[in-house]
Short mmCIF file of C-alpha atoms in Angstrom, two decimals:
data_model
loop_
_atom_site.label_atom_id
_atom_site.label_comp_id
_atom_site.label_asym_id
_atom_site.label_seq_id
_atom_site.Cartn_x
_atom_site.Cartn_y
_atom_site.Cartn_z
CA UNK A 1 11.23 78.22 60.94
CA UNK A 2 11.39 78.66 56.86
CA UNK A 3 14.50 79.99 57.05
CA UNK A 4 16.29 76.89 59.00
CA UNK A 5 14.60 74.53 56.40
CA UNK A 6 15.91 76.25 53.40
CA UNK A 7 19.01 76.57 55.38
CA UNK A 8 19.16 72.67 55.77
CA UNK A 9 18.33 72.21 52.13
CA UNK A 10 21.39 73.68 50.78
CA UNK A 11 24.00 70.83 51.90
CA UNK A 12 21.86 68.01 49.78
CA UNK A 13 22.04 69.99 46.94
CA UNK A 14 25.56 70.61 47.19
CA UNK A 15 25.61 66.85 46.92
CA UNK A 16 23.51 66.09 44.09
CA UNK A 17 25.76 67.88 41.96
CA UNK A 18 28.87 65.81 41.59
CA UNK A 19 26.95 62.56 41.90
CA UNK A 20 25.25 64.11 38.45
CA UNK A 21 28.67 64.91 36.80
CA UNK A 22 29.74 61.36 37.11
CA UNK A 23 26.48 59.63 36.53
CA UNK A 24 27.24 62.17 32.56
CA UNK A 25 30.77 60.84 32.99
CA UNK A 26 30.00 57.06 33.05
CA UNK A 27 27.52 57.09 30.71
CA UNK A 28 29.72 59.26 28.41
CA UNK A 29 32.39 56.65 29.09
CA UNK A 30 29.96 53.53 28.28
CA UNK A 31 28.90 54.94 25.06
CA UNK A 32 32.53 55.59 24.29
CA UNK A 33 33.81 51.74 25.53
CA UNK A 34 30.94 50.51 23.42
CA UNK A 35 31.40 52.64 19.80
CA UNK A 36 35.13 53.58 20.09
CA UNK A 37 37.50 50.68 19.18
CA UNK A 38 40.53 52.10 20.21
CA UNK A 39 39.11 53.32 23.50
CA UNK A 40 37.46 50.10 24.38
CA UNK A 41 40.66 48.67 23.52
CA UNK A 42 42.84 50.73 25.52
CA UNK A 43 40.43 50.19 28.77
CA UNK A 44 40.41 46.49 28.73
CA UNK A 45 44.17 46.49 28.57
CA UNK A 46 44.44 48.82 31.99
CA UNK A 47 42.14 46.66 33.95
CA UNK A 48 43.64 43.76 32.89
CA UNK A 49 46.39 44.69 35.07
CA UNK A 50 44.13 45.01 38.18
CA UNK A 51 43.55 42.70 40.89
CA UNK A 52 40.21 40.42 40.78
CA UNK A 53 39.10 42.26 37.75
CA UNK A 54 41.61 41.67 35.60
CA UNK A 55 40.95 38.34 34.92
CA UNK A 56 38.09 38.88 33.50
CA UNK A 57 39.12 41.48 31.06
CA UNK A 58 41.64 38.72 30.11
CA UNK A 59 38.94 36.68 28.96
CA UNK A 60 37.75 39.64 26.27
CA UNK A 61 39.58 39.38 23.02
CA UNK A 62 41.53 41.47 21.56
CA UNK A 63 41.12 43.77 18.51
CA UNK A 64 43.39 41.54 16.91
CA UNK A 65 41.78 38.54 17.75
CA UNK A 66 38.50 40.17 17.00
CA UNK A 67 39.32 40.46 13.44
CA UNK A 68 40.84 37.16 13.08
CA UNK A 69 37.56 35.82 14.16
CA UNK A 70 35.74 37.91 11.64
CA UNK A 71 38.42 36.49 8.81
CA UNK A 72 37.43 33.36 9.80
CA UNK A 73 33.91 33.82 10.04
CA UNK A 74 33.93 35.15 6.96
CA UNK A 75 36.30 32.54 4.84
CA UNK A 76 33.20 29.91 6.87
CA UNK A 77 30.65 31.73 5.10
CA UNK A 78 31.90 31.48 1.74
CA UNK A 79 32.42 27.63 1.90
CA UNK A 80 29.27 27.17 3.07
CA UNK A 81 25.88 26.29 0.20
CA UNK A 82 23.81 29.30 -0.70
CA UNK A 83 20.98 28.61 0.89
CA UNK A 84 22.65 27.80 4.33
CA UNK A 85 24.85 31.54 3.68
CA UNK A 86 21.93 33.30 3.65
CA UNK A 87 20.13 32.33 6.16
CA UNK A 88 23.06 32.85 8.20
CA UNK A 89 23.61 36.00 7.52
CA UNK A 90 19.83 37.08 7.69
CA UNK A 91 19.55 36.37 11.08
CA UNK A 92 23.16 38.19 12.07
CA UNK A 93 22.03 41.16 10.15
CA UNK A 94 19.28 41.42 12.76
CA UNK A 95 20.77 40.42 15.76
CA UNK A 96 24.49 42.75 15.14
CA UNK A 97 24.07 45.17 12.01
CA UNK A 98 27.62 46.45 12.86
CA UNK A 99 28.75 42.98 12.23
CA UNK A 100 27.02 41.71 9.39
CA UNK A 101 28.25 45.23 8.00
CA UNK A 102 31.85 43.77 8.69
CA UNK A 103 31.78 40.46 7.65
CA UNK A 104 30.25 40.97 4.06
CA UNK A 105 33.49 43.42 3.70
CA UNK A 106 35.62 41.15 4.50
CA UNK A 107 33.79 38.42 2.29
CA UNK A 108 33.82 40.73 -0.49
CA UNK A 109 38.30 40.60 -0.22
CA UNK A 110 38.10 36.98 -0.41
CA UNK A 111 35.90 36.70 -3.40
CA UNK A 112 34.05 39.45 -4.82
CA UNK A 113 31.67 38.15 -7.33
CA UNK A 114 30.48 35.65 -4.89
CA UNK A 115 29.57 37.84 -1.73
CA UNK A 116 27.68 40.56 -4.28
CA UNK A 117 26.00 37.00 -5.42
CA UNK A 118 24.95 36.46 -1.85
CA UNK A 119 24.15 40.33 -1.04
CA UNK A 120 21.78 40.68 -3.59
CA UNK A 121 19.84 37.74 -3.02
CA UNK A 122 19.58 38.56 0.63
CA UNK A 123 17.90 41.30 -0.84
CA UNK A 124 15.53 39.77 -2.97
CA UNK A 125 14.77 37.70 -0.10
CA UNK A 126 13.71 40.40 1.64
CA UNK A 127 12.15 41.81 -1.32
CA UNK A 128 9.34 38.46 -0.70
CA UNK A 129 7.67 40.81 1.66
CA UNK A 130 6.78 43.67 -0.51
CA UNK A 131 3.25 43.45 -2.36
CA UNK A 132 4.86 42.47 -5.26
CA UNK A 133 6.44 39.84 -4.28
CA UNK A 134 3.63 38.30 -2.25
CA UNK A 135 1.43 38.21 -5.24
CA UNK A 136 3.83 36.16 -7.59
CA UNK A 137 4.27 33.79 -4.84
CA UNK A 138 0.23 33.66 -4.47
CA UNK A 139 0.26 32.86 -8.37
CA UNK A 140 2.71 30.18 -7.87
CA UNK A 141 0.64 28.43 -5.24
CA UNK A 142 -2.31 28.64 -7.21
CA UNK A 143 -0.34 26.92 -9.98
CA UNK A 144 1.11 24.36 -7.69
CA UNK A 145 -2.74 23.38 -6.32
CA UNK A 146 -4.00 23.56 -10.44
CA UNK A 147 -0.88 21.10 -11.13
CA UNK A 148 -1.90 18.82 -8.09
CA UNK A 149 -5.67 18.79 -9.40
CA UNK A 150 -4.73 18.02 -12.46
CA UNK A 151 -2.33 14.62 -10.80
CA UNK A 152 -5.24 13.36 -9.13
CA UNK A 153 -7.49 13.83 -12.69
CA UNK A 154 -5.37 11.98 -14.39
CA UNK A 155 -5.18 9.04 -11.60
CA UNK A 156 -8.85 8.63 -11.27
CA UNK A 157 -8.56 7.80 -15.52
CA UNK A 158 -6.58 4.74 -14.50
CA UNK A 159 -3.35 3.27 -16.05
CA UNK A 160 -3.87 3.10 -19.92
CA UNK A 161 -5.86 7.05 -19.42
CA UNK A 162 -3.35 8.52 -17.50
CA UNK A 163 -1.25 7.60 -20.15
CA UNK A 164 -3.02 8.47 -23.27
CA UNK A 165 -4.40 11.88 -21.92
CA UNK A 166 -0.49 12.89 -20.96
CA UNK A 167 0.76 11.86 -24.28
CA UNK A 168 -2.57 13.31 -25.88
CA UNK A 169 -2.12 17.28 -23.96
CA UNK A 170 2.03 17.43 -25.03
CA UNK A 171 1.16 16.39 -28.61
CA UNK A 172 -1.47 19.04 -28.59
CA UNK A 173 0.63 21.89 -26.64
CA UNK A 174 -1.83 21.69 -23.85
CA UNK A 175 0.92 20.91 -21.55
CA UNK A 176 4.75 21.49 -21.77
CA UNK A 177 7.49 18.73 -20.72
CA UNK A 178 8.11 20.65 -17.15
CA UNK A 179 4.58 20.90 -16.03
CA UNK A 180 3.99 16.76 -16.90
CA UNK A 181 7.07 16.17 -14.62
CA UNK A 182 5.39 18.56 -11.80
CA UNK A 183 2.41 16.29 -12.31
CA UNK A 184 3.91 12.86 -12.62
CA UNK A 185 5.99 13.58 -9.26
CA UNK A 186 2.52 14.28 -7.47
CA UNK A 187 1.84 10.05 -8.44
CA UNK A 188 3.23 7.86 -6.18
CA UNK A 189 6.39 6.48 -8.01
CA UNK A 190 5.14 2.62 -8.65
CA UNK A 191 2.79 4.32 -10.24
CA UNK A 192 4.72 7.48 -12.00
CA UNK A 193 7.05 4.35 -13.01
CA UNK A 194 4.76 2.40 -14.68
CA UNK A 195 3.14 5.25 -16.36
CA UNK A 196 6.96 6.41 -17.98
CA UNK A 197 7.78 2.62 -19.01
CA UNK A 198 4.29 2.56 -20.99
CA UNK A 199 4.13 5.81 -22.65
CA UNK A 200 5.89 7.16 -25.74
CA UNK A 201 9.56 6.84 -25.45
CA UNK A 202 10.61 10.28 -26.89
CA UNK A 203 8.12 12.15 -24.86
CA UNK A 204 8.86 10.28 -21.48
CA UNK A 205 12.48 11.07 -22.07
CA UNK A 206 11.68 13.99 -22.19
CA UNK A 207 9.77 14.05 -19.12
CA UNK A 208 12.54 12.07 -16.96
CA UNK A 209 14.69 15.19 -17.98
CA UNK A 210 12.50 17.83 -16.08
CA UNK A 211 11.89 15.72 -13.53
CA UNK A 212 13.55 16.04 -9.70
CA UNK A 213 16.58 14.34 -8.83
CA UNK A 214 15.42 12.32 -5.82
CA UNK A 215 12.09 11.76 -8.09
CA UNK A 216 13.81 10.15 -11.24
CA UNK A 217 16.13 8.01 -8.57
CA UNK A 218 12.92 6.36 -7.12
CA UNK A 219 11.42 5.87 -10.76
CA UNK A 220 14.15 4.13 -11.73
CA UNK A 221 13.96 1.92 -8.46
CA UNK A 222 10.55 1.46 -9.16
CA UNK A 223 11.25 0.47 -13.45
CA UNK A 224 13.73 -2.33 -12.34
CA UNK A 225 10.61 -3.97 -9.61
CA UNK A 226 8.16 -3.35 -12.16
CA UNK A 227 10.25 -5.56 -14.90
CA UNK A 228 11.51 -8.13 -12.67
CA UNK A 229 7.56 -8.45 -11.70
CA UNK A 230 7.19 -8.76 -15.79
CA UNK A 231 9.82 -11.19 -15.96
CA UNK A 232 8.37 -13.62 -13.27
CA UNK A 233 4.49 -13.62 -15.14
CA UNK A 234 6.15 -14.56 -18.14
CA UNK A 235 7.95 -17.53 -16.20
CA UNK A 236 4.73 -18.69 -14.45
CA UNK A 237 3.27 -18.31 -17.84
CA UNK A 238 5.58 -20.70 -19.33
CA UNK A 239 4.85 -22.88 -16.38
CA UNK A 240 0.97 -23.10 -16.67
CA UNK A 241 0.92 -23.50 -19.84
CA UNK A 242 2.85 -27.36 -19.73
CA UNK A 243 0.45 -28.50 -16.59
CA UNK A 244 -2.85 -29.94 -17.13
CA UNK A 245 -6.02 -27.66 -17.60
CA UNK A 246 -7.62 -28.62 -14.33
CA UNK A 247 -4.66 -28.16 -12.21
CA UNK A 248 -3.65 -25.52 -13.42
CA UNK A 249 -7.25 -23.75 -13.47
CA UNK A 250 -7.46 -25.14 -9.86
CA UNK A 251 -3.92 -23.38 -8.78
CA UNK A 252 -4.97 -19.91 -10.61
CA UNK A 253 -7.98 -19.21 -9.34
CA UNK A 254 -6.69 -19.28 -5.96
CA UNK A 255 -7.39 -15.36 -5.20
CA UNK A 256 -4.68 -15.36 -1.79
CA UNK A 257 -1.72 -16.47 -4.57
CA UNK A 258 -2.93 -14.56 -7.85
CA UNK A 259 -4.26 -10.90 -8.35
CA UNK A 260 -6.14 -10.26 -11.03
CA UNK A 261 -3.73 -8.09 -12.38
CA UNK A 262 -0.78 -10.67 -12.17
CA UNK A 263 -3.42 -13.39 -14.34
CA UNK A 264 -4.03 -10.76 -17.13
CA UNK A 265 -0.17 -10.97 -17.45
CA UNK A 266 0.38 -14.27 -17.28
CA UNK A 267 -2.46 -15.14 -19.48
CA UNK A 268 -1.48 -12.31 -21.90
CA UNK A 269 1.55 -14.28 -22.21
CA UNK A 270 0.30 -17.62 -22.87
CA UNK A 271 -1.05 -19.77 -26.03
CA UNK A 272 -4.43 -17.94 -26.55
CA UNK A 273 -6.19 -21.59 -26.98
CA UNK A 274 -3.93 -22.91 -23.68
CA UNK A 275 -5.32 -19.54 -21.92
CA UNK A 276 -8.89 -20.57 -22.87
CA UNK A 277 -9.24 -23.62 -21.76
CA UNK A 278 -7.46 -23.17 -18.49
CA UNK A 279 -10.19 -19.88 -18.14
CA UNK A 280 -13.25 -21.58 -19.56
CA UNK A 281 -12.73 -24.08 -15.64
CA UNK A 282 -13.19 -20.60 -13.63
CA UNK A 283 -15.85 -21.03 -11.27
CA UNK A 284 -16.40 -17.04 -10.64
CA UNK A 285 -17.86 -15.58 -13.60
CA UNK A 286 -17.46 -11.77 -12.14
CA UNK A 287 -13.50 -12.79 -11.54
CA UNK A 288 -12.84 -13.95 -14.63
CA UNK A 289 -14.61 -11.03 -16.25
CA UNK A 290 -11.78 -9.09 -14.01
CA UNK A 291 -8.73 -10.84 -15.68
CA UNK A 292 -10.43 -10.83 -18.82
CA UNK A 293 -10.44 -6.84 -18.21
CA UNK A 294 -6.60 -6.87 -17.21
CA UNK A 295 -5.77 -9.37 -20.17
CA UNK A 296 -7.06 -6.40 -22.63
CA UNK A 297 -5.25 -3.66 -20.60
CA UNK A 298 -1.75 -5.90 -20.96
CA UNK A 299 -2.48 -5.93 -24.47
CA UNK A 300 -3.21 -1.91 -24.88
CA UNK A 301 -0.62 -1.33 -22.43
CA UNK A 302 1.98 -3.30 -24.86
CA UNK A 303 0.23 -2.84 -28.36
CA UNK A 304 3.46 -2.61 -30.58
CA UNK A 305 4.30 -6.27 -29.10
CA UNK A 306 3.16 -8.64 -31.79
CA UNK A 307 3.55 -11.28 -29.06
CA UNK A 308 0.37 -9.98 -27.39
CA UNK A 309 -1.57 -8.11 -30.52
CA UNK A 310 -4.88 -9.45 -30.35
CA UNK A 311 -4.96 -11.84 -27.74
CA UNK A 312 -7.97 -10.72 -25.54
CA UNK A 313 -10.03 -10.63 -28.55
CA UNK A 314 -8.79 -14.29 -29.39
CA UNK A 315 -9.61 -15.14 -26.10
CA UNK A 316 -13.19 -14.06 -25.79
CA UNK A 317 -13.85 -15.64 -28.81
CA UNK A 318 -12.37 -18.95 -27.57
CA UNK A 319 -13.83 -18.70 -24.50
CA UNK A 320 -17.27 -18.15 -26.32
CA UNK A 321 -16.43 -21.55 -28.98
CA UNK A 322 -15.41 -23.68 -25.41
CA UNK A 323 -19.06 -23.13 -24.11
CA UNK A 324 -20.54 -24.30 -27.15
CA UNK A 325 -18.26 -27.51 -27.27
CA UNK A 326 -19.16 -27.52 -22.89
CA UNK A 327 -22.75 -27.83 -23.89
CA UNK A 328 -21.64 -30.68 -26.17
CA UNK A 329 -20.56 -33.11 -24.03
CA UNK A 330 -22.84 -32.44 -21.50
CA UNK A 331 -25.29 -33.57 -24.42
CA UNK A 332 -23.43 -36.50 -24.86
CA UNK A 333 -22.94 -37.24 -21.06
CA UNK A 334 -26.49 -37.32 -20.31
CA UNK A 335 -27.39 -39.59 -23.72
CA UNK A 336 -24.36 -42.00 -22.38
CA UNK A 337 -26.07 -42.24 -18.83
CA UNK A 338 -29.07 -43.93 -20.38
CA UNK A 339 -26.75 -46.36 -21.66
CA UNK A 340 -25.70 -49.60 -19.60
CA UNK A 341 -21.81 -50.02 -19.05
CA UNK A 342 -21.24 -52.64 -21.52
CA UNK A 343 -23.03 -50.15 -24.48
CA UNK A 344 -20.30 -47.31 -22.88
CA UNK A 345 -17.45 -49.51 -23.26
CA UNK A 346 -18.24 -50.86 -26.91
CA UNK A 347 -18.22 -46.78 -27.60
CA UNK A 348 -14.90 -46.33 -25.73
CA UNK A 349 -13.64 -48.87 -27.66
CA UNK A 350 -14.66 -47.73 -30.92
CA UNK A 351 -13.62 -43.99 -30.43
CA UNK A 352 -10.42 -44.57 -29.15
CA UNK A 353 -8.88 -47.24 -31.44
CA UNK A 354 -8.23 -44.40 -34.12
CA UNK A 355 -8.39 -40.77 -33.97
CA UNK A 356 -11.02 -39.41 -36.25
CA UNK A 357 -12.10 -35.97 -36.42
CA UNK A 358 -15.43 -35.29 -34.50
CA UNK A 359 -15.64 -31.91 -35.00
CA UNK A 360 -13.87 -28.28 -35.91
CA UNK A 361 -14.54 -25.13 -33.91
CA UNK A 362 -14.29 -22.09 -34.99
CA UNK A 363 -12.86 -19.18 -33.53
CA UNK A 364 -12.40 -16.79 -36.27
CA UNK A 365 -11.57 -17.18 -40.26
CA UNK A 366 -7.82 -17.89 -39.18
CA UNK A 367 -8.09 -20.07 -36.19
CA UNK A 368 -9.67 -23.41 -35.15
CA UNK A 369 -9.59 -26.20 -33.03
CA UNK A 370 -10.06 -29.56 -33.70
CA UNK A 371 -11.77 -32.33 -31.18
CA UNK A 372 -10.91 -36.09 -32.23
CA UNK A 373 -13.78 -38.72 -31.10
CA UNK A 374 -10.76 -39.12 -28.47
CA UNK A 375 -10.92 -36.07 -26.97
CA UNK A 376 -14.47 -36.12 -26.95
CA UNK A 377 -15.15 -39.48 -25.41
CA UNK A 378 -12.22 -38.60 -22.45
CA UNK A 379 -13.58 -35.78 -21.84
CA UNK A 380 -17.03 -37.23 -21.50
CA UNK A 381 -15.80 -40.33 -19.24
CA UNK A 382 -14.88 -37.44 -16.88
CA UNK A 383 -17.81 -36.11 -16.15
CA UNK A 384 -20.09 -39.78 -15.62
CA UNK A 385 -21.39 -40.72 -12.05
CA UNK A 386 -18.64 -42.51 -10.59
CA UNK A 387 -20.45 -46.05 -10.37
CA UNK A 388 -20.97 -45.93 -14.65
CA UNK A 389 -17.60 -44.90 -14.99
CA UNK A 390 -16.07 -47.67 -12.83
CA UNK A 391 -18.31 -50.49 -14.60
CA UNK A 392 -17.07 -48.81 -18.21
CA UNK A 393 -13.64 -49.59 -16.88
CA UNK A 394 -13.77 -52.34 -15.61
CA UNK A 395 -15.66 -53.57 -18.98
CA UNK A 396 -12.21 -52.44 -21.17
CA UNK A 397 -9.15 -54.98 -21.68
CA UNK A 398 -6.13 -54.58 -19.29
CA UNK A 399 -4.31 -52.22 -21.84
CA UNK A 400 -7.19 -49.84 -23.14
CA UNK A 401 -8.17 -49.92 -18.97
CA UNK A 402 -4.84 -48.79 -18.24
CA UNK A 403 -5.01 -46.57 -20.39
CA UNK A 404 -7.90 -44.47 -20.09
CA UNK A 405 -7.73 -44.26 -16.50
CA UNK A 406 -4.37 -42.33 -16.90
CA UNK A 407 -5.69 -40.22 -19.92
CA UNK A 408 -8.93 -39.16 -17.41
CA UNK A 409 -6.25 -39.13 -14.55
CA UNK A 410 -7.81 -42.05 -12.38
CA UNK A 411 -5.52 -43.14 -9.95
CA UNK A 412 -3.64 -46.61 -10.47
CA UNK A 413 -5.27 -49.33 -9.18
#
């Protein structure tokens, strides 16, 4: 029974045999097809010739073609920014050494000093893994977080103290022209904008030279809003300054059409005495602190204008001499409310046929301002009860009547 099993064992090994031989011969031939140019070459070119096959061995290029393709490639590459090159050729390195290998040879015939250019920084870019490498880029971040800190520092100082501590840490050596532009591009660029028209012209020069090209672009967007916006508070300031103190204290202190910002420039702008008076009317004593705050930040903003030098102080003064005369002629209102109309009008009369001084104020040992018994008696007729003033009126001549009620701005009867 053994015997006829080993007996019909024979047979299949006869079989296995060849099938092994050209299972080594195909492989062999694969490896061969695949590594040998010239073979691989010489086998697409038979089976082109056969039937159903040999259309699809048409479709495989050529040698010939093949390094056409790779002269193109390669002239591509070379025409192409660094930074796009190299990425290119990083990830074809991976995927096809054998080509990579090929095309940076035929690079290197087109232009030599260019492809060893691009070759060694491939390296170093691969170099970014090593130890090394990874610790000068975690130095780097480290100095990119320190250099954003230090932006939002300097915001929180405001305007005038971003200024002054940038100008103050250059003249000092505490900070070089490159790392202010790293930290003036971390400031949104109204802002960086206003901070470079303000500061020191040689050092933001300077600055505006280190800084990035899309960066400066937007700062100098930002510089041409920023002095148009100058331009028009200086007009409005012009404007304000010819109305009448009521209307135009009426018009300012509407908070939905003026920021306190945009008064401290108009008012910066303005007559200091004009600016007073139209201030001394505001009705909310913690707003007009706020443009009183803004008024001095104009002025330290632009202290080498000689237009502006001084003019908060000037106006805090003023403002202080206005209450005084305030308190005056509510003195005088209250004393001329005892009175009957016909004692009113014999005063009218009296103080407005000339134009004596009543009194000087004081604002400092340069500047006053005068009131004329005028002035005084206007101002006065203003504030009576409606009833006294009318009878006061009506007591006056046609002429003087006429013309009081368009000095106190009573309408025409």
């Amino acid at each position: 029974m053994e015997e006829n099993v080993q007996e019909m064992d024979k047979p299949k090994k006869k079989k296995r045999i060849p099938l092994m031989v050209i299972g080594v011969l195909l492989t062999t031939f694969a490896i061969l097809y695949y590594t040998n140019t010239q073979i691989s070459t010489m086998t697409n070119n038979i089976f082109k010739k056969l039937p159903i096959v040999g259309e699809r061995f048409e479709q495989i290029p050529s040698l010939k073609e093949k390094e056409e393709r790779k002269n193109k490639l390669a002239r591509y590459y070379l025409t192409l920014d660094e930074d796009r090159a190299i990425d290119k050729l990083i990830i074809m390195e991976k995927e096809d050494k054998k080509l990579y290998e090929d095309i940076i040879m035929k690079m290197k015939k087109y232009d030599l000093s260019s492809t060893n250019e691009l070759v060694q920084k491939i390296r170093d870019k691969k170099i970014k893994k090593d130890i090394l490498q990874r610790e000068i880029d975690s130095i780097e971040q480290e100095r990119a977080l320190y250099i954003e800190e230090l932006s939002k520092n300097y915001t929180k100082l405001g305007l005038l103290g971003t200024i002054q501590g940038l100008e103050q840490n250059i003249i000092d050596l505490n900070l070089n022209f490159e790392d202010a532009a790293k930290i003036i591009e971390k400031f949104k660029p109204e802002y960086g904008a206003k901070v470079l028209y303000y500061m020191d012209q040689n050092i933001s020069q300077s600055i505006n030279e280190n800084l990035s090209q899309k960066y400066f672009k937007d700062i100098q967007n930002q510089t041409q809003l920023y002095k148009k916006y100058i331009y028009d508070m200086k007009t409005l300031s012009d404007i304000y300054s010819n109305k009448n103190i009521e209307e135009a204290s009426m018009q300012l202190q509407n908070k939905n059409a003026y920021s306190a910002q945009n008064l401290g420039t108009i008012f910066a702008n303005m007559d200091y005495l004009q600016a007073s008076k139209i201030l001394c009317e505001f009705e909310d004593s913690d707003y007009l602190d706020s443009v009183l705050k803004e008024i001095k930040l104009f002025e330290q903003l632009n202290e080498n204008e000689e237009t502006v030098k001084g003019i908060s102080e000037d106006i805090n003064n003023t403002l202080k001499v206005l209450e005084v005369y305030k308190r005056d002629l509510k003195t005088l209102k209250l004393s001329y409310e005892k009175m009957n109309s016909t004692e009113v009008s014999d005063l009218v009369n009296e103080m407005t046929s000339s134009k004596p001084k009543y009194k000087e104020y004081k604002i400092d040992e340069e500047k006053s301002f005068i009131i004329t018994e005028e002035d005084l008696m206007i101002e006065v007729l203003k504030q009576l009860k409606p009833k006294l003033l009318s009878e006061v009126i009506s007591n006056l001549d046609n002429k003087k009547s006429a013309e009081i009620s368009r000095k106190i701005g009573l309408p025409k009867q």
